[in-house]
mmCIF file of C-alpha atoms in Angstrom:
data_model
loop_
_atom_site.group_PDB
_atom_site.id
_atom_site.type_symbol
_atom_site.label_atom_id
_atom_site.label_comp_id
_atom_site.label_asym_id
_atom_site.label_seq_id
_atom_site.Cartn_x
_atom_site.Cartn_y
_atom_site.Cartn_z
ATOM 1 C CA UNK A 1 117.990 113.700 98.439
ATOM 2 C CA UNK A 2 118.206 110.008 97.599
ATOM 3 C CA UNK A 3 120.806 109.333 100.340
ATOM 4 C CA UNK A 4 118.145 111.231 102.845
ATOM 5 C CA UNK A 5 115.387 109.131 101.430
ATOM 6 C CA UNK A 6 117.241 105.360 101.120
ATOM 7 C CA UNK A 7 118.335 105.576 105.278
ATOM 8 C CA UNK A 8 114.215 106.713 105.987
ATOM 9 C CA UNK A 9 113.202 104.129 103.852
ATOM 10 C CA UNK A 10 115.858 101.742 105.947
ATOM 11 C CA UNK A 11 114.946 102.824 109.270
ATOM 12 C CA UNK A 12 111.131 103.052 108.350
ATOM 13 C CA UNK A 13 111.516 99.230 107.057
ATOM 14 C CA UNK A 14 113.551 98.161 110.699
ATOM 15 C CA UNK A 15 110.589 100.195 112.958
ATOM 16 C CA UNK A 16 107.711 98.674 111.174
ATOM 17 C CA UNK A 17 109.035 95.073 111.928
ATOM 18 C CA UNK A 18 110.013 95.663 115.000
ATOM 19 C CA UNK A 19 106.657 97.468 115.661
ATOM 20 C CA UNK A 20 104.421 94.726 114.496
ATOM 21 C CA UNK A 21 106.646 91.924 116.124
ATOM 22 C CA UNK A 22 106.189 93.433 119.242
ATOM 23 C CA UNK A 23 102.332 94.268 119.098
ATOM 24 C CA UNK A 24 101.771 90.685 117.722
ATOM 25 C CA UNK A 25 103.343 88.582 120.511
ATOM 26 C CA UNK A 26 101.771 91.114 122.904
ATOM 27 C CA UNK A 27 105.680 91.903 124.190
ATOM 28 C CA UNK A 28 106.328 94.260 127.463
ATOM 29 C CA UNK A 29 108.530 96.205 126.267
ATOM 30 C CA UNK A 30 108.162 99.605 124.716
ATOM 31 C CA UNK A 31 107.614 98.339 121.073
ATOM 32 C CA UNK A 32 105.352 101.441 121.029
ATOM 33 C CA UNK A 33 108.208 103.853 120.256
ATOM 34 C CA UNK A 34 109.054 101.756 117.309
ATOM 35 C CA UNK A 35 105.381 103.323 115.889
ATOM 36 C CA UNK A 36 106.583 106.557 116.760
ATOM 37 C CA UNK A 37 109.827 105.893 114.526
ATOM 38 C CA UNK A 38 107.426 104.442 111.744
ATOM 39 C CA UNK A 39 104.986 107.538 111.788
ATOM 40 C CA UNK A 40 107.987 109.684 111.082
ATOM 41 C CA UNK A 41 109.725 107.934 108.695
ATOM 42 C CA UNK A 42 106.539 107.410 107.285
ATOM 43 C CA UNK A 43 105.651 110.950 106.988
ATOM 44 C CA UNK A 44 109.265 111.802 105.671
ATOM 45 C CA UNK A 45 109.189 109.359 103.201
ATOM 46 C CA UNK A 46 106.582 111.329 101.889
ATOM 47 C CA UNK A 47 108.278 114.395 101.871
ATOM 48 C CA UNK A 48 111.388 113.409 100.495
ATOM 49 C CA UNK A 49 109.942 111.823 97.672
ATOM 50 C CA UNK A 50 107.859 115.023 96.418
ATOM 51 C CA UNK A 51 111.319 116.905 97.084
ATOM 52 C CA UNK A 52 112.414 114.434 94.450
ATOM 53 C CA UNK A 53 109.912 114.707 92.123
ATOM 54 C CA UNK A 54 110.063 118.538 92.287
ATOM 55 C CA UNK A 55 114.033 118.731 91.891
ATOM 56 C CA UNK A 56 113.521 116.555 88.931
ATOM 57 C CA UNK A 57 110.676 118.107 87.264
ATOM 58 C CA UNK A 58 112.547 121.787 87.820
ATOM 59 C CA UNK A 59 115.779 120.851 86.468
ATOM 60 C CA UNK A 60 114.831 118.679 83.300
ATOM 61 C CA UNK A 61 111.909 120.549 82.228
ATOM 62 C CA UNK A 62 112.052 123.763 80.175
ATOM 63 C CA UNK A 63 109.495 126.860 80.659
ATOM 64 C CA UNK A 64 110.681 130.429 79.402
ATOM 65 C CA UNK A 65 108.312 131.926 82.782
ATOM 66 C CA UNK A 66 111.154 134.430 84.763
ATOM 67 C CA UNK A 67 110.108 132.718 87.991
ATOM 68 C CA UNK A 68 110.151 128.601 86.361
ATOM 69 C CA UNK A 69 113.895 130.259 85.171
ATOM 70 C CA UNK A 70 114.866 131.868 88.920
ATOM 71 C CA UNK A 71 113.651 128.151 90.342
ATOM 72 C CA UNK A 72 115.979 126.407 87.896
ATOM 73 C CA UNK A 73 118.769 128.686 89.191
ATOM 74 C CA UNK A 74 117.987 128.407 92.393
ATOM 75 C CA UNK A 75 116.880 124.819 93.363
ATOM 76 C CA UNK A 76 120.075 123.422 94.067
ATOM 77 C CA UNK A 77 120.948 126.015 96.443
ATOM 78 C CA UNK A 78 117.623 125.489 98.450
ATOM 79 C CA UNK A 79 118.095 121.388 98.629
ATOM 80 C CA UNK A 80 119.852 121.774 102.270
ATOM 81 C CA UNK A 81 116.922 123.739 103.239
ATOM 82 C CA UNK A 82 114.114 121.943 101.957
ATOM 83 C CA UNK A 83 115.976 118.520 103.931
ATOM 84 C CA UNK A 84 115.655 120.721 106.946
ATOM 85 C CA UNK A 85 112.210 121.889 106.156
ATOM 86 C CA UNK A 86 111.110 118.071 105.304
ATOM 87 C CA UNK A 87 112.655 117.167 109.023
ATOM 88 C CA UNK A 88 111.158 119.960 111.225
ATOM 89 C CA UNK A 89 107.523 118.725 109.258
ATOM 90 C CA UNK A 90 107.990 115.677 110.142
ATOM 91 C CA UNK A 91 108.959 115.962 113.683
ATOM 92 C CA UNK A 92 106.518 118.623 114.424
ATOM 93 C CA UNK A 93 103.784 116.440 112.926
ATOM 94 C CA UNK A 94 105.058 113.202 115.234
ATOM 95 C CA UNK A 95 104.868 115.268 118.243
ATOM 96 C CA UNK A 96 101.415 115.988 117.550
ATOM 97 C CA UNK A 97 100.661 112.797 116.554
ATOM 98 C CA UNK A 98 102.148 111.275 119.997
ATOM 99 C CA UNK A 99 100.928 114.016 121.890
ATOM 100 C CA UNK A 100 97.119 113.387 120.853
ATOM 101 C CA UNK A 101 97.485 109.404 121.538
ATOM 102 C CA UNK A 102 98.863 110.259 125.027
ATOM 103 C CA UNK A 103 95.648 112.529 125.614
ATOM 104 C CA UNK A 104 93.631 109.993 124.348
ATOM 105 C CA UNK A 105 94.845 107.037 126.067
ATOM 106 C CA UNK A 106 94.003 109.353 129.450
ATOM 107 C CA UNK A 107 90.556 110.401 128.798
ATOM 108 C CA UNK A 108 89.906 106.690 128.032
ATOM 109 C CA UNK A 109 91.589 106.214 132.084
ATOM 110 C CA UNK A 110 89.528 108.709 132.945
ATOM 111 C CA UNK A 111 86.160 107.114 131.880
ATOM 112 C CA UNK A 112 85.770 104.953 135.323
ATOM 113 C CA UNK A 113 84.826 108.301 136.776
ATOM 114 C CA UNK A 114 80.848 109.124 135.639
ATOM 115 C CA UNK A 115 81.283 112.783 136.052
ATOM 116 C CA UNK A 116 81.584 114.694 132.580
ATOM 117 C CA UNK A 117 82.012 111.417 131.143
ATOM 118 C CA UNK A 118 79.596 112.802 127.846
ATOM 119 C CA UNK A 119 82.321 115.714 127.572
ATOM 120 C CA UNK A 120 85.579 114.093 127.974
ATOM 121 C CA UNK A 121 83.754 111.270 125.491
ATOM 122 C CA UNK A 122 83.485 114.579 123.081
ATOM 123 C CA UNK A 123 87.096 115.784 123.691
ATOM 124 C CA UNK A 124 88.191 112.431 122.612
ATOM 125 C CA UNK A 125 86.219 112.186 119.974
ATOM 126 C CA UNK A 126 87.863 115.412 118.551
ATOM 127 C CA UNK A 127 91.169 114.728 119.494
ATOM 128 C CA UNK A 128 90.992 111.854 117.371
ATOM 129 C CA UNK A 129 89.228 113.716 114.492
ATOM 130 C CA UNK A 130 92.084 116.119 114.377
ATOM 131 C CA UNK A 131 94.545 113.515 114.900
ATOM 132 C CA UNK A 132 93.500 111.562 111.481
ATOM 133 C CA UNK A 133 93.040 115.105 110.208
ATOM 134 C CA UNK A 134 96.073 116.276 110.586
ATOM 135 C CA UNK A 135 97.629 112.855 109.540
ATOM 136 C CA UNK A 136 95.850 112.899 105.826
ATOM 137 C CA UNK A 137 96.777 117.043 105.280
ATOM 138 C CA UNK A 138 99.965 115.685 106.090
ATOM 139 C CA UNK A 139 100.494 113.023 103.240
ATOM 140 C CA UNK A 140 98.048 114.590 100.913
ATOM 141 C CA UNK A 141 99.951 118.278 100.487
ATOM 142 C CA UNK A 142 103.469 116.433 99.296
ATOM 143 C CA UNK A 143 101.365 113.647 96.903
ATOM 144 C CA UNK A 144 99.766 116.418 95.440
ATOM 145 C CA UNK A 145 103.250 118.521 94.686
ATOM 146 C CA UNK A 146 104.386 114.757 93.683
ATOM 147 C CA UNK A 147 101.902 114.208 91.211
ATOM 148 C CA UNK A 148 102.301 117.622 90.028
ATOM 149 C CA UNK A 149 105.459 117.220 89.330
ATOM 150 C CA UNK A 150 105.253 113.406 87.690
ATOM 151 C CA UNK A 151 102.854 114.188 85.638
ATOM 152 C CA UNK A 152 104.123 117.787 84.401
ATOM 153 C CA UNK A 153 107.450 115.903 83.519
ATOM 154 C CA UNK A 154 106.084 112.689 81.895
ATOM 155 C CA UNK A 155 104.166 114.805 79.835
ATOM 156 C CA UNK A 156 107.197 117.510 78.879
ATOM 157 C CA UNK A 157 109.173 114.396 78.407
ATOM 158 C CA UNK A 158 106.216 112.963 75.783
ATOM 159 C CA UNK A 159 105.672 115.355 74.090
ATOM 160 C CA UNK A 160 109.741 116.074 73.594
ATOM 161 C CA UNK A 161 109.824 112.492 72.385
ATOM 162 C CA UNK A 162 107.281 113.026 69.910
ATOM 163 C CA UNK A 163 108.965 116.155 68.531
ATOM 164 C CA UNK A 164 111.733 113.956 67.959
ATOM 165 C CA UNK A 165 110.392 111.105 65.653
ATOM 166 C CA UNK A 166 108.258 113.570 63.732
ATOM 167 C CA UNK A 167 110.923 115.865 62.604
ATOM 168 C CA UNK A 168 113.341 113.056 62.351
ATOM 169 C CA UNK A 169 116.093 115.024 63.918
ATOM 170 C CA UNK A 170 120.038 113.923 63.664
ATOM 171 C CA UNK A 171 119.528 112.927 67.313
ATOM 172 C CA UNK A 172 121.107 109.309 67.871
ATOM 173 C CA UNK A 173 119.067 106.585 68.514
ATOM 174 C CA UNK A 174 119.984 106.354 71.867
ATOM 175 C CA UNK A 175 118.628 109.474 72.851
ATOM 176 C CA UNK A 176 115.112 108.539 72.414
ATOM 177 C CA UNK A 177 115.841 105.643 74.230
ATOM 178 C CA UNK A 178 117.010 107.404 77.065
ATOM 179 C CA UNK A 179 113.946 109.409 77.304
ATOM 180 C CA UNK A 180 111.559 106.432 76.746
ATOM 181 C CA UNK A 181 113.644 104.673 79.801
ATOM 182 C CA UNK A 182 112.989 108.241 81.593
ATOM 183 C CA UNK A 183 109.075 107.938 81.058
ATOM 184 C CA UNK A 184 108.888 104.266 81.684
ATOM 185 C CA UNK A 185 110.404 105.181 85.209
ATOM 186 C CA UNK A 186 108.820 107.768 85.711
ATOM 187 C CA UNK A 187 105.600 106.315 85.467
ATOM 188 C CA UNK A 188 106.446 103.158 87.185
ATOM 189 C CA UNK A 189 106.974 105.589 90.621
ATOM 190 C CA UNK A 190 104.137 107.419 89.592
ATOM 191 C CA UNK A 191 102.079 103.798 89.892
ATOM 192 C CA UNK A 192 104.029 102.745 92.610
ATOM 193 C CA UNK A 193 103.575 105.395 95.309
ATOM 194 C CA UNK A 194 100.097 106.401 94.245
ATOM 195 C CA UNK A 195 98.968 103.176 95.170
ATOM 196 C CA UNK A 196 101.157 103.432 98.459
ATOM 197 C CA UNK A 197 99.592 106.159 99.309
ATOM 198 C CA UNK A 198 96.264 104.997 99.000
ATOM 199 C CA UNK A 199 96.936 102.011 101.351
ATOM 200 C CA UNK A 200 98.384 104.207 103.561
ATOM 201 C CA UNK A 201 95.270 106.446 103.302
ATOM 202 C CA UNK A 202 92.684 103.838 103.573
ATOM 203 C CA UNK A 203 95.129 102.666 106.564
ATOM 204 C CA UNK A 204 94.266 105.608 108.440
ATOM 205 C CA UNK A 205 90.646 106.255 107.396
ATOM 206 C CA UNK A 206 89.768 102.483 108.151
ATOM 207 C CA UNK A 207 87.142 102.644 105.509
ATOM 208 C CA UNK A 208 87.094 99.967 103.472
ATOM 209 C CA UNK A 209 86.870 96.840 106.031
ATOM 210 C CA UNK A 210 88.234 95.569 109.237
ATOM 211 C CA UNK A 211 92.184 95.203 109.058
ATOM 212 C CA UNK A 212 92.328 92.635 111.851
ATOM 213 C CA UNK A 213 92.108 89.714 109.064
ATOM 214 C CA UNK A 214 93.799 91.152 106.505
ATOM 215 C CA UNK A 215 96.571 92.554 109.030
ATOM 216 C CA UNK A 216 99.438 90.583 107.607
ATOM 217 C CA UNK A 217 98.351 90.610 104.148
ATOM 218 C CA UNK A 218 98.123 94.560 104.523
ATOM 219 C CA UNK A 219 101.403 95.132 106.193
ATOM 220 C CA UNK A 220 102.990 93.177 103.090
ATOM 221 C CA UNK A 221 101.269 95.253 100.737
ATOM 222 C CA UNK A 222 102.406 98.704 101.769
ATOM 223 C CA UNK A 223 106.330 97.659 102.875
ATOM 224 C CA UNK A 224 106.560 95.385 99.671
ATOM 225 C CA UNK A 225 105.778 98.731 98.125
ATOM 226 C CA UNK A 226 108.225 100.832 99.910
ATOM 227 C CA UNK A 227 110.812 98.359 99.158
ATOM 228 C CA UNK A 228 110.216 97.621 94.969
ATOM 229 C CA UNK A 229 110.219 101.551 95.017
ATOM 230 C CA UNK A 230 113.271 101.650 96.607
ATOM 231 C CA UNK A 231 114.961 99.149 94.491
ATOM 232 C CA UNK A 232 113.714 100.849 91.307
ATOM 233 C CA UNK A 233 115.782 104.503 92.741
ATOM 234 C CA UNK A 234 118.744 102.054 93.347
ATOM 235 C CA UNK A 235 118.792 100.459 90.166
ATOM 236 C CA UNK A 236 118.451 104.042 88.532
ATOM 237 C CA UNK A 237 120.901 105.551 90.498
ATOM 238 C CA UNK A 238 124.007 103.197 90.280
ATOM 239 C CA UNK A 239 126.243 105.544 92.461
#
């Protein structure tokens, strides 16, 4: 899983440069595919990381529920699958995505004719609806099982911790260290991609203000995220 998710977050990192280069020099070349790329790795990303925080949660945390016990068993075996499953959601969700923007960009073609221009106006309109739609159900469903899982295992983990300087237990020292380095980094990522996923959010509402002079300033903010968090899993992960 943290193979799977360092190359997205490489390749995600390479397209959105390349992406923005191209559409800020105004280039003729097809930097557009490069947005494609990013929109994948994008929505991946996502994926992988809830994968993560689920594999985590199941495997350190204890429950004495049958089916929390047949998950435990059973989660490694399923990790091939749920890569696959994470793919295919991505790359239907791309083809959508690229599918609706080619629509789009022809009804807006179509426009110089006056017939039905109220209805094809309409069909846009929805298009585009579903298109941001389908973008936010996207991201939202693998936060939520992210959060989920965070916040189920920082609060296992706490409450563990507590157990253990109450009671005073023979456990070495360095136990309780480990765990408080566990729910320091735990809530770091918890910080860390929450807020990325609200600027990715507000990114494809466009609610807050006009992104045209913050562009820069907003492109640093998300990728400087996607690159501290990646560090972070590094640093954590020395093999």
């Amino acid at each position: 899983i943290l193979t799977s998710l360092g190359i997205c977050r490489f390749c995600q990192l390479w397209s959105s440069m390349l992406h923005n280069f191209g559409s800020h020099f105004h280039l003729n070349y097809n930097f557009w595919c490069f947005g494609i790329i990013w929109q994948f790795t994008n929505i991946l990303s996502f994926w992988l990381t809830s994968l993560l925080a689920v594999f985590y949660c199941v495997k350190v945390s204890f429950f004495s529920h049958p089916i929390f016990l047949w998950m435990k068993w059973r989660i490694v075996r399923w990790v091939p699958q749920l890569l696959l499953g994470s793919l295919l959601v991505s790359c239907v969700s791309t083809i959508f995505s690229a599918t609706s923007y080619y629509i789009i960009i022809q009804f807006i073609s179509m426009k110089d004719f006056p017939r039905n221009s109220t209805m094809l106006e309409r069909l846009e309109a929805f298009l585009w609806d579903f298109s941001t739609l389908r973008k936010v159900v996207v991201l939202v469903i693998p936060f939520l099982l992210f959060l989920a899982s965070t916040v189920l295992l920082m609060a296992l983990l706490s409450r563990h911790l507590k157990q253990m300087k109450d009671l005073h237990t023979g456990r070495p020292i360095s136990s309780r260290e480990a765990h408080s380095a566990a729910l320091r980094s735990l809530g770091i990522f918890l910080i860390l991609f929450t807020f990325y996923f609200l600027t990715v959010l507000v990114s494809i509402l466009d609610v807050l203000f006009n992104k045209e002079s913050w562009f820069w300033a907003w492109e640093a903010i998300i990728y400087a995220l996607v690159s501290i968090h990646s560090t972070l899993l590094m640093l954590s992960s020395a093999k």
